[in-house]
PDB file of C-alpha atoms in Angstrom:
ATOM      1  CA  PHE A   1      -6.902   5.292 -13.609  1.00 75.00           C
ATOM      2  CA  PHE A   2      -6.697   1.571 -11.573  1.00 75.00           C
ATOM      3  CA  GLU A   3     -10.462   2.008 -11.525  1.00 75.00           C
ATOM      4  CA  ARG A   4     -10.924   2.559 -15.035  1.00 77.00           C
ATOM      5  CA  VAL A   5      -8.427  -0.411 -15.954  1.00 76.00           C
ATOM      6  CA  TYR A   6     -10.199  -2.472 -13.770  1.00 72.00           C
ATOM      7  CA  SER A   7     -13.859  -1.501 -13.946  1.00 73.00           C
ATOM      8  CA  ASP A   8     -15.462  -5.000 -14.464  1.00 73.00           C
ATOM      9  CA  ARG A   9     -14.094  -5.980 -11.127  1.00 71.00           C
ATOM     10  CA  LYS A  10     -15.538  -2.903  -9.271  1.00 73.00           C
ATOM     11  CA  LEU A  11     -12.488  -2.489  -7.511  1.00 77.00           C
ATOM     12  CA  LYS A  12     -13.241   1.082  -5.309  1.00 80.00           C
ATOM     13  CA  LEU A  13      -9.501   1.848  -5.148  1.00 83.00           C
ATOM     14  CA  GLY A  14     -10.467   5.694  -5.075  1.00 84.00           C
ATOM     15  CA  GLU A  15     -12.035   5.234  -1.773  1.00 87.00           C
ATOM     16  CA  ILE A  16      -8.644   4.501  -0.590  1.00 88.00           C
ATOM     17  CA  ALA A  17      -7.539   7.976  -1.056  1.00 89.00           C
ATOM     18  CA  ARG A  18     -10.960   9.526   0.522  1.00 91.00           C
ATOM     19  CA  ALA A  19     -10.712   7.120   3.609  1.00 91.00           C
ATOM     20  CA  ALA A  20      -7.322   8.570   4.229  1.00 93.00           C
ATOM     21  CA  VAL A  21      -8.448  12.108   4.434  1.00 94.00           C
ATOM     22  CA  LYS A  22     -11.363  10.976   6.489  1.00 93.00           C
ATOM     23  CA  LEU A  23      -8.856   9.396   8.991  1.00 93.00           C
ATOM     24  CA  LEU A  24      -6.433  12.565   9.122  1.00 94.00           C
ATOM     25  CA  ASN A  25      -9.708  14.573   9.498  1.00 94.00           C
ATOM     26  CA  ALA A  26     -10.536  12.887  12.207  1.00 93.00           C
ATOM     27  CA  VAL A  27      -7.594  13.460  14.406  1.00 92.00           C
ATOM     28  CA  GLY A  28      -7.454  17.211  13.349  1.00 93.00           C
ATOM     29  CA  VAL A  29      -5.393  16.956  10.066  1.00 93.00           C
ATOM     30  CA  VAL A  30      -6.224  19.003   6.873  1.00 92.00           C
ATOM     31  CA  PRO A  31      -3.928  17.300   4.543  1.00 92.00           C
ATOM     32  CA  ALA A  32      -2.570  19.334   1.491  1.00 90.00           C
ATOM     33  CA  VAL A  33      -4.074  17.643  -1.414  1.00 85.00           C
ATOM     34  CA  SER A  34      -2.792  18.937  -5.002  1.00 84.00           C
ATOM     35  CA  ASN A  35      -4.409  18.578  -8.383  1.00 83.00           C
ATOM     36  CA  ASP A  36      -0.752  18.387  -9.653  1.00 83.00           C
ATOM     37  CA  GLU A  37       0.057  15.094  -7.394  1.00 83.00           C
ATOM     38  CA  ARG A  38       1.161  12.307 -10.031  1.00 88.00           C
ATOM     39  CA  CYS A  39       2.512   8.623  -9.440  1.00 88.00           C
ATOM     40  CA  CYS A  40       5.251   7.964  -7.391  1.00 92.00           C
ATOM     41  CA  GLY A  41       7.003   6.386 -10.534  1.00 92.00           C
ATOM     42  CA  HIS A  42       8.051   3.098  -9.209  1.00 91.00           C
ATOM     43  CA  ASP A  43       6.949   1.304 -12.247  1.00 87.00           C
ATOM     44  CA  LEU A  44       9.139   3.665 -14.637  1.00 90.00           C
ATOM     45  CA  LEU A  45      12.288   2.925 -12.443  1.00 93.00           C
ATOM     46  CA  TRP A  46      11.717  -0.682 -12.584  1.00 89.00           C
ATOM     47  CA  ALA A  47      11.031  -0.526 -16.259  1.00 87.00           C
ATOM     48  CA  GLY A  48      14.433   1.076 -16.604  1.00 92.00           C
ATOM     49  CA  ASP A  49      13.294   4.288 -17.623  1.00 94.00           C
ATOM     50  CA  VAL A  50      15.612   6.525 -15.013  1.00 96.00           C
ATOM     51  CA  VAL A  51      15.517   9.615 -16.646  1.00 96.00           C
ATOM     52  CA  GLY A  52      11.897  10.086 -16.968  1.00 95.00           C
ATOM     53  CA  PHE A  53      11.420   8.516 -13.121  1.00 96.00           C
ATOM     54  CA  GLU A  54      14.077  11.327 -11.945  1.00 96.00           C
ATOM     55  CA  GLU A  55      11.857  13.729 -13.809  1.00 95.00           C
ATOM     56  CA  LEU A  56       9.002  12.744 -12.132  1.00 95.00           C
ATOM     57  CA  ALA A  57      10.453  12.809  -8.783  1.00 96.00           C
ATOM     58  CA  ARG A  58      11.721  16.358  -9.048  1.00 95.00           C
ATOM     59  CA  HIS A  59       8.403  17.225  -9.811  1.00 95.00           C
ATOM     60  CA  ASN A  60       6.680  15.713  -7.058  1.00 95.00           C
ATOM     61  CA  ILE A  61       8.895  17.223  -4.442  1.00 95.00           C
ATOM     62  CA  GLU A  62       8.689  20.439  -6.088  1.00 94.00           C
ATOM     63  CA  MET A  63       4.704  20.417  -5.666  1.00 93.00           C
ATOM     64  CA  ILE A  64       4.952  19.215  -2.270  1.00 94.00           C
ATOM     65  CA  LYS A  65       7.158  21.490  -1.089  1.00 92.00           C
ATOM     66  CA  LYS A  66       5.135  24.259  -2.457  1.00 92.00           C
ATOM     67  CA  SER A  67       2.392  23.258  -0.099  1.00 91.00           C
ATOM     68  CA  GLY A  68       4.884  24.058   2.671  1.00 91.00           C
ATOM     69  CA  ALA A  69       3.984  19.955   3.986  1.00 92.00           C
ATOM     70  CA  LYS A  70       6.753  18.835   6.283  1.00 93.00           C
ATOM     71  CA  VAL A  71       5.199  15.360   6.664  1.00 95.00           C
ATOM     72  CA  VAL A  72       4.215  13.212   3.566  1.00 95.00           C
ATOM     73  CA  VAL A  73       1.673  10.424   4.308  1.00 96.00           C
ATOM     74  CA  PHE A  74       1.160   7.332   2.486  1.00 95.00           C
ATOM     75  CA  THR A  75      -1.531   4.742   1.726  1.00 93.00           C
ATOM     76  CA  CYS A  76       0.364   3.277  -0.864  1.00 92.00           C
ATOM     77  CA  ALA A  77       3.257   0.989   0.779  1.00 92.00           C
ATOM     78  CA  GLU A  78       4.877   1.094  -2.732  1.00 91.00           C
ATOM     79  CA  CYS A  79       5.106   4.917  -3.174  1.00 94.00           C
ATOM     80  CA  PHE A  80       6.390   5.421   0.219  1.00 96.00           C
ATOM     81  CA  ARG A  81       9.255   2.766  -0.298  1.00 95.00           C
ATOM     82  CA  THR A  82       9.765   4.850  -3.545  1.00 96.00           C
ATOM     83  CA  PHE A  83      10.007   8.173  -1.579  1.00 96.00           C
ATOM     84  CA  GLU A  84      11.883   7.064   1.207  1.00 96.00           C
ATOM     85  CA  LEU A  85      14.679   5.045  -0.984  1.00 95.00           C
ATOM     86  CA  ASP A  86      14.614   6.232  -4.290  1.00 96.00           C
ATOM     87  CA  TYR A  87      13.704   9.804  -4.098  1.00 96.00           C
ATOM     88  CA  ARG A  88      16.111  10.393  -1.250  1.00 95.00           C
ATOM     89  CA  ARG A  89      18.999   8.718  -3.515  1.00 94.00           C
ATOM     90  CA  VAL A  90      17.636  11.186  -6.473  1.00 95.00           C
ATOM     91  CA  PHE A  91      18.290  14.282  -4.390  1.00 93.00           C
ATOM     92  CA  ASP A  92      21.440  12.578  -2.654  1.00 88.00           C
ATOM     93  CA  GLY A  93      19.515  12.585   0.890  1.00 79.00           C
ATOM     94  CA  ASN A  94      19.282  16.167   0.870  1.00 84.00           C
ATOM     95  CA  LEU A  95      15.310  16.075   1.341  1.00 89.00           C
ATOM     96  CA  ASP A  96      13.683  18.039   4.715  1.00 90.00           C
ATOM     97  CA  LEU A  97      10.867  16.092   4.570  1.00 94.00           C
ATOM     98  CA  LYS A  98       9.407  12.946   6.663  1.00 95.00           C
ATOM     99  CA  PHE A  99       7.649   9.848   5.044  1.00 96.00           C
ATOM    100  CA  MET A 100       5.354   7.775   6.809  1.00 96.00           C
ATOM    101  CA  HIS A 101       3.085   5.207   6.022  1.00 96.00           C
ATOM    102  CA  ILE A 102      -0.619   6.364   7.056  1.00 95.00           C
ATOM    103  CA  SER A 103      -0.514   3.248   9.953  1.00 95.00           C
ATOM    104  CA  GLU A 104       2.533   4.870  11.223  1.00 96.00           C
ATOM    105  CA  PHE A 105       1.103   8.213  11.364  1.00 95.00           C
ATOM    106  CA  LEU A 106      -2.126   7.048  13.100  1.00 93.00           C
ATOM    107  CA  ARG A 107      -0.780   4.191  15.660  1.00 90.00           C
ATOM    108  CA  ASP A 108      -0.492   7.164  18.434  1.00 89.00           C
ATOM    109  CA  LYS A 109      -3.479   9.005  17.558  1.00 90.00           C
ATOM    110  CA  ASN A 110      -6.820   8.706  18.956  1.00 87.00           C
ATOM    111  CA  VAL A 111      -8.621   8.040  15.936  1.00 84.00           C
ATOM    112  CA  PRO A 112     -12.216   6.613  16.248  1.00 81.00           C
ATOM    113  CA  LEU A 113     -11.989   3.421  14.492  1.00 83.00           C
ATOM    114  CA  ARG A 114     -15.008   1.094  13.942  1.00 79.00           C
ATOM    115  CA  ARG A 115     -16.443  -1.671  11.498  1.00 76.00           C
ATOM    116  CA  GLY A 116     -20.086  -2.801  10.610  1.00 73.00           C
ATOM    117  CA  GLY A 117     -21.558  -5.642  11.493  1.00 71.00           C
ATOM    118  CA  GLY A 118     -21.643  -7.461  15.301  1.00 72.00           C
ATOM    119  CA  GLY A 119     -19.545 -10.170  16.791  1.00 76.00           C
ATOM    120  CA  GLU A 120     -16.292 -11.021  16.025  1.00 85.00           C
ATOM    121  CA  GLU A 121     -14.019 -10.618  12.704  1.00 90.00           C
ATOM    122  CA  VAL A 122     -10.996 -12.528  11.970  1.00 93.00           C
ATOM    123  CA  VAL A 123      -8.722 -10.989   9.754  1.00 93.00           C
ATOM    124  CA  THR A 124      -5.131 -11.446   8.625  1.00 94.00           C
ATOM    125  CA  PHE A 125      -2.571  -8.780   7.049  1.00 94.00           C
ATOM    126  CA  HIS A 126      -0.421  -9.280   4.049  1.00 90.00           C
ATOM    127  CA  ASP A 127       2.801  -7.668   4.355  1.00 92.00           C
ATOM    128  CA  PRO A 128       3.600  -5.863   1.147  1.00 90.00           C
ATOM    129  CA  CYS A 129       7.006  -5.709  -0.555  1.00 87.00           C
ATOM    130  CA  GLY A 130       7.167  -1.977   0.053  1.00 90.00           C
ATOM    131  CA  LEU A 131       6.634  -2.150   3.927  1.00 93.00           C
ATOM    132  CA  ARG A 132       8.897  -4.864   3.967  1.00 92.00           C
ATOM    133  CA  GLN A 133      11.948  -3.232   2.620  1.00 92.00           C
ATOM    134  CA  LEU A 134      11.366  -0.521   5.074  1.00 94.00           C
ATOM    135  CA  GLY A 135      10.936  -2.925   8.296  1.00 93.00           C
ATOM    136  CA  VAL A 136       7.321  -1.893   9.024  1.00 95.00           C
ATOM    137  CA  TYR A 137       5.606  -4.477  10.315  1.00 94.00           C
ATOM    138  CA  ASP A 138       4.114  -3.345  13.694  1.00 95.00           C
ATOM    139  CA  ALA A 139       2.402   0.048  13.045  1.00 95.00           C
ATOM    140  CA  PRO A 140      -0.360  -1.623  10.368  1.00 94.00           C
ATOM    141  CA  ARG A 141      -1.058  -4.575  12.829  1.00 95.00           C
ATOM    142  CA  ASP A 142      -1.464  -1.924  15.727  1.00 94.00           C
ATOM    143  CA  VAL A 143      -3.890  -0.036  13.839  1.00 93.00           C
ATOM    144  CA  ILE A 144      -5.946  -3.152  12.793  1.00 92.00           C
ATOM    145  CA  MET A 145      -6.022  -4.579  16.468  1.00 91.00           C
ATOM    146  CA  ARG A 146      -7.357  -1.198  17.579  1.00 90.00           C
ATOM    147  CA  VAL A 147     -10.841  -2.081  15.340  1.00 90.00           C
ATOM    148  CA  PRO A 148     -13.479  -2.996  17.907  1.00 89.00           C
ATOM    149  CA  GLY A 149     -14.411  -6.562  17.542  1.00 89.00           C
ATOM    150  CA  VAL A 150     -11.395  -7.473  14.899  1.00 91.00           C
ATOM    151  CA  LYS A 151      -8.693 -10.362  15.953  1.00 93.00           C
ATOM    152  CA  LEU A 152      -5.789 -10.360  13.922  1.00 94.00           C
ATOM    153  CA  VAL A 153      -4.055 -13.549  13.316  1.00 95.00           C
ATOM    154  CA  GLU A 154      -1.132 -14.259  11.233  1.00 94.00           C
ATOM    155  CA  MET A 155      -0.369 -16.227   8.071  1.00 91.00           C
ATOM    156  CA  GLU A 156       2.444 -19.045   7.761  1.00 91.00           C
ATOM    157  CA  HIS A 157       4.562 -16.238   6.311  1.00 89.00           C
ATOM    158  CA  SER A 158       4.284 -12.966   7.558  1.00 90.00           C
ATOM    159  CA  ARG A 159       6.643 -10.136   8.724  1.00 92.00           C
ATOM    160  CA  GLU A 160       9.889 -10.281   7.145  1.00 89.00           C
ATOM    161  CA  LEU A 161       9.374 -13.937   5.553  1.00 84.00           C
ATOM    162  CA  ALA A 162       5.952 -12.864   3.876  1.00 83.00           C
ATOM    163  CA  THR A 163       5.563 -13.507   0.379  1.00 80.00           C
ATOM    164  CA  CYS A 164       4.855 -11.591  -2.542  1.00 77.00           C
ATOM    165  CA  CYS A 165       1.475 -10.956  -4.158  1.00 74.00           C
ATOM    166  CA  GLY A 166       3.555 -12.302  -7.331  1.00 69.00           C
ATOM    167  CA  VAL A 167       4.013  -9.121  -9.508  1.00 69.00           C
ATOM    168  CA  SER A 168       6.353  -6.070  -9.332  1.00 65.00           C
ATOM    169  CA  GLY A 169       5.546  -3.294 -11.660  1.00 58.00           C
ATOM    170  CA  PHE A 170       2.610  -5.320 -13.436  1.00 60.00           C
ATOM    171  CA  LEU A 171       5.933  -6.887 -15.701  1.00 62.00           C
ATOM    172  CA  THR A 172       5.292 -10.677 -14.531  1.00 65.00           C
ATOM    173  CA  CYS A 173       1.371 -11.282 -14.851  1.00 68.00           C
ATOM    174  CA  ASP A 174       1.720 -14.995 -15.898  1.00 68.00           C
ATOM    175  CA  THR A 175       1.111 -18.368 -14.760  1.00 74.00           C
ATOM    176  CA  ALA A 176       3.766 -18.381 -11.781  1.00 76.00           C
ATOM    177  CA  ALA A 177       2.577 -15.018 -10.396  1.00 75.00           C
ATOM    178  CA  LYS A 178      -1.018 -16.579 -10.256  1.00 81.00           C
ATOM    179  CA  LEU A 179       0.249 -19.814  -8.190  1.00 80.00           C
ATOM    180  CA  MET A 180       1.997 -17.240  -6.085  1.00 80.00           C
ATOM    181  CA  GLN A 181      -1.186 -15.627  -5.267  1.00 82.00           C
ATOM    182  CA  ALA A 182      -3.584 -18.699  -4.975  1.00 82.00           C
ATOM    183  CA  GLU A 183      -0.924 -19.921  -2.287  1.00 83.00           C
ATOM    184  CA  ARG A 184      -1.394 -16.462  -0.621  1.00 84.00           C
ATOM    185  CA  LEU A 185      -4.851 -16.892  -0.574  1.00 86.00           C
ATOM    186  CA  LYS A 186      -4.888 -20.337   0.908  1.00 89.00           C
ATOM    187  CA  GLU A 187      -2.400 -19.107   3.717  1.00 89.00           C
ATOM    188  CA  ALA A 188      -4.987 -16.847   4.735  1.00 88.00           C
ATOM    189  CA  LYS A 189      -7.772 -19.258   4.613  1.00 91.00           C
ATOM    190  CA  ARG A 190      -5.723 -21.536   6.574  1.00 92.00           C
ATOM    191  CA  ALA A 191      -5.062 -19.087   9.480  1.00 91.00           C
ATOM    192  CA  GLY A 192      -9.078 -18.958   9.692  1.00 92.00           C
ATOM    193  CA  ALA A 193      -9.423 -15.417   8.433  1.00 91.00           C
ATOM    194  CA  SER A 194     -12.325 -14.088   7.067  1.00 90.00           C
ATOM    195  CA  LYS A 195     -11.014 -11.001   5.665  1.00 89.00           C
ATOM    196  CA  LEU A 196      -6.954 -10.489   4.262  1.00 89.00           C
ATOM    197  CA  VAL A 197      -5.825  -6.806   4.916  1.00 91.00           C
ATOM    198  CA  VAL A 198      -3.672  -5.231   2.452  1.00 90.00           C
ATOM    199  CA  ALA A 199      -1.647  -2.106   1.997  1.00 89.00           C
ATOM    200  CA  CYS A 200      -0.818  -1.499  -1.284  1.00 85.00           C
ATOM    201  CA  PRO A 201      -3.429  -0.715  -4.271  1.00 84.00           C
ATOM    202  CA  LYS A 202      -1.531  -3.481  -6.374  1.00 80.00           C
ATOM    203  CA  CYS A 203      -1.567  -6.419  -3.610  1.00 80.00           C
ATOM    204  CA  LEU A 204      -5.480  -5.698  -3.972  1.00 81.00           C
ATOM    205  CA  ILE A 205      -5.643  -5.602  -7.493  1.00 79.00           C
ATOM    206  CA  HIS A 206      -3.646  -8.550  -7.746  1.00 76.00           C
ATOM    207  CA  LEU A 207      -5.165 -11.004  -5.054  1.00 76.00           C
ATOM    208  CA  CYS A 208      -8.732  -9.638  -6.113  1.00 75.00           C
ATOM    209  CA  LEU A 209      -8.164 -10.493  -9.628  1.00 66.00           C
ATOM    210  CA  LEU A 210      -7.163 -13.901  -8.828  1.00 59.00           C
ATOM    211  CA  TYR A 211     -10.082 -14.125  -6.514  1.00 54.00           C
ATOM    212  CA  THR A 212     -12.799 -13.137  -8.609  1.00 52.00           C
ATOM    213  CA  SER A 213     -11.360 -15.066 -11.746  1.00 51.00           C
ATOM    214  CA  PRO A 214     -13.692 -17.260 -13.620  1.00 46.00           C
ATOM    215  CA  SER A 215     -11.324 -20.135 -13.754  1.00 48.00           C
ATOM    216  CA  PRO A 216     -11.488 -23.077 -10.938  1.00 39.00           C
ATOM    217  CA  ARG A 217      -9.762 -22.908  -7.856  1.00 48.00           C
ATOM    218  CA  ASP A 218      -9.611 -24.688  -4.597  1.00 45.00           C
TER     219      ASP A 218
END
């Protein structure tokens, strides 16, 4: 869906899911991926459609239980947060499932990480709202620092002090959000990073849309 909407920006968001499967395969895991899987419903809930959200939550949990899975691994911080907080609320905490961000799942696995190019590459990490709300800060950094030739640096606002990408549920894509996004990119540049690593597809969309904007910027 996102790839079609932002096709002019060439954001290969489908590669996130394909890369996740490859990483899981590399540590001996064959995930149960279903054609019946749907959106987590984050935006429905944040827009006020509680009934629609709860219907979606029940569908997704039924689909997961039918697969026999006991652990659900997320590449999207927003989905992870929605399942861990909002889905458990819908089911009154009665969910015999473990939810993990993919960085948490891989941090203690012997996964063969590599990158293209030589020399040292300096990167920084943007803590998304979903991971901040769950207190997940170390796992993404641990995985990044295991990539050969990568040096991780911190921005002025990181971990629990990290600033938002500027938009929640695509509800506030305005000039104020653009200013927040521009400042975030400037922070990454001031930290000396050549890449800004994100753990949320929406952060990627919002920051990339600004970065590739034809309007003038610093």
